[in-house]
Amino acid sequence: EIVMTQSPATLSVSPGERATLSCRASQSISSSLGWYQQKPGQAPRLLIYGASTRATGIPARFSGSGSGTEFTLTISSLQSEDFAVYYCQQYNNWPPTWTFGQGTKVEIK
Amino acid sequence: EVQLVESGGGLVQPGGSLRLSCAASAFTFSSYEMNWVRQAPGKGLEWVSYISSSGSTIYYTDSVKGRFTISRDNAKNSLYLQMNSLRAEDTAVYYCARGDSSGFYFDFWGQGTLVTVSS
């Protein structure tokens, strides 16, 4: 079973600043990693897939990088609407499972 | 606009059953893989079950195997989750989520339906 570990658990950032979120896989997952944003009371939204490709309609200030076991989501200049919880997620071929990290909460500093 | 609307949640006693539904619209439902993902109160996301576009391939997370059954009716653009032998730890918001073209990610989500298992 592949375990996804996100850090930090909470990130305090001022509006306009850069936020860097990390996700580590317990074994190599190539580039099969997605990032989701979830705001309170809302469903998650896909931001990034394939480790670095923005999903449709996602602003360019969101970028993803990494491969293997270490991945990063960067929000270049935090807007008020970006304060939320962010989850990474991987897909494992066998057994077929989809696994999320425990989440990173980005809060206003 | 793609829409996924879940229904069927509610309060059920331990050991009871519940059937969730997810109504899909504005896309060719029969062409997409579908999933159920849940989120316990104040907790993270947990994938629950997958069904292929035709319904011929199904997967479950270990904790629900033998208790939950996923199904779909492509003629009705609907996804279902039959939940039996419910436990307190099944308490969560249940989301239906569409698989993207690779099947690796979830590109659209419903708003969720809350299932509470309690006596």
CSV table of C-alpha atoms in Angstrom, one decimal, chain A residues 13-103:
chain,number,residue,atom,x,y,z
A,13,VAL,CA,0.6,32.7,4.7
A,14,SER,CA,-0.2,36.4,4.0
A,15,PRO,CA,-2.2,37.4,0.9
A,16,GLY,CA,0.1,38.0,-2.0
A,17,GLU,CA,2.8,35.7,-0.7
A,18,ARG,CA,4.0,32.4,-2.1
A,19,ALA,CA,2.8,29.1,-0.6
A,20,THR,CA,4.7,25.9,-1.1
A,21,LEU,CA,3.0,22.6,-0.1
A,22,SER,CA,4.7,19.2,-0.1
A,23,CYS,CA,3.5,15.7,-0.7
A,24,ARG,CA,5.6,12.5,-0.3
A,25,ALA,CA,4.8,9.0,-1.6
A,26,SER,CA,6.1,6.0,0.3
A,27,GLN,CA,7.3,4.5,-3.0
A,28,SER,CA,7.8,5.8,-6.5
A,29,ILE,CA,4.6,6.8,-8.3
A,30,SER,CA,6.2,8.3,-11.4
A,31,SER,CA,4.1,11.4,-12.2
A,32,SER,CA,0.7,9.9,-11.3
A,33,LEU,CA,-0.2,12.6,-8.8
A,34,GLY,CA,-3.1,15.0,-8.5
A,35,TRP,CA,-3.8,18.0,-6.3
A,36,TYR,CA,-7.2,19.1,-5.1
A,37,GLN,CA,-8.5,22.2,-3.3
A,38,GLN,CA,-11.4,22.0,-0.8
A,39,LYS,CA,-13.1,25.0,0.7
A,40,PRO,CA,-15.3,24.6,3.8
A,41,GLY,CA,-18.7,23.0,3.0
A,42,GLN,CA,-17.7,22.4,-0.6
A,43,ALA,CA,-16.7,19.4,-2.7
A,44,PRO,CA,-13.0,19.1,-3.7
A,45,ARG,CA,-11.9,20.6,-7.0
A,46,LEU,CA,-9.2,19.1,-9.2
A,47,LEU,CA,-6.3,21.6,-9.6
A,48,ILE,CA,-3.4,19.6,-11.0
A,49,TYR,CA,-3.0,16.2,-12.6
A,50,GLY,CA,0.0,14.3,-13.9
A,51,ALA,CA,2.0,16.1,-11.2
A,52,SER,CA,2.3,19.3,-13.2
A,53,THR,CA,-0.7,19.9,-15.6
A,54,ARG,CA,-3.3,22.4,-14.6
A,55,ALA,CA,-6.9,21.2,-14.9
A,56,THR,CA,-9.4,23.2,-17.0
A,57,GLY,CA,-10.0,26.7,-15.7
A,58,ILE,CA,-7.3,26.6,-13.0
A,59,PRO,CA,-5.4,29.9,-12.7
A,60,ALA,CA,-1.7,30.0,-13.7
A,61,ARG,CA,-0.7,30.9,-10.1
A,62,PHE,CA,-1.1,27.2,-9.3
A,63,SER,CA,1.7,25.0,-10.3
A,64,GLY,CA,2.8,21.5,-9.6
A,65,SER,CA,6.2,19.8,-9.8
A,66,GLY,CA,8.0,16.7,-8.9
A,67,SER,CA,8.2,13.0,-9.8
A,68,GLY,CA,9.0,9.7,-8.1
A,69,THR,CA,8.3,10.3,-4.4
A,70,GLU,CA,8.5,14.0,-3.9
A,71,PHE,CA,6.0,16.5,-5.1
A,72,THR,CA,5.2,20.2,-4.6
A,73,LEU,CA,2.2,22.4,-5.2
A,74,THR,CA,3.1,26.1,-5.4
A,75,ILE,CA,0.7,29.0,-5.2
A,76,SER,CA,2.7,31.9,-6.5
A,77,SER,CA,0.7,34.8,-5.0
A,78,LEU,CA,-2.1,33.8,-2.6
A,79,GLN,CA,-5.5,35.3,-3.2
A,80,SER,CA,-8.2,35.4,-0.6
A,81,GLU,CA,-10.1,32.6,-2.4
A,82,ASP,CA,-7.1,30.3,-2.2
A,83,PHE,CA,-7.3,29.8,1.6
A,84,ALA,CA,-8.5,26.2,1.8
A,85,VAL,CA,-7.4,22.7,2.4
A,86,TYR,CA,-5.3,21.0,-0.3
A,87,TYR,CA,-5.0,17.3,-0.8
A,88,CYS,CA,-2.6,15.3,-3.0
A,89,GLN,CA,-3.8,12.0,-4.5
A,90,GLN,CA,-2.2,9.1,-6.3
A,91,TYR,CA,-3.4,6.1,-8.3
A,92,ASN,CA,-1.9,2.7,-7.8
A,93,ASN,CA,-2.3,0.1,-10.6
A,94,TRP,CA,-2.4,-3.0,-8.4
A,95,PRO,CA,-4.3,-3.4,-6.4
A,96,PRO,CA,-6.3,-0.6,-8.0
A,97,THR,CA,-6.6,2.0,-5.3
A,98,TRP,CA,-6.8,5.8,-5.1
A,99,THR,CA,-5.1,7.3,-2.1
A,100,PHE,CA,-5.2,10.8,-0.7
A,101,GLY,CA,-2.8,12.6,1.6
A,102,GLN,CA,-4.1,13.9,4.9
A,103,GLY,CA,-4.3,17.4,3.6
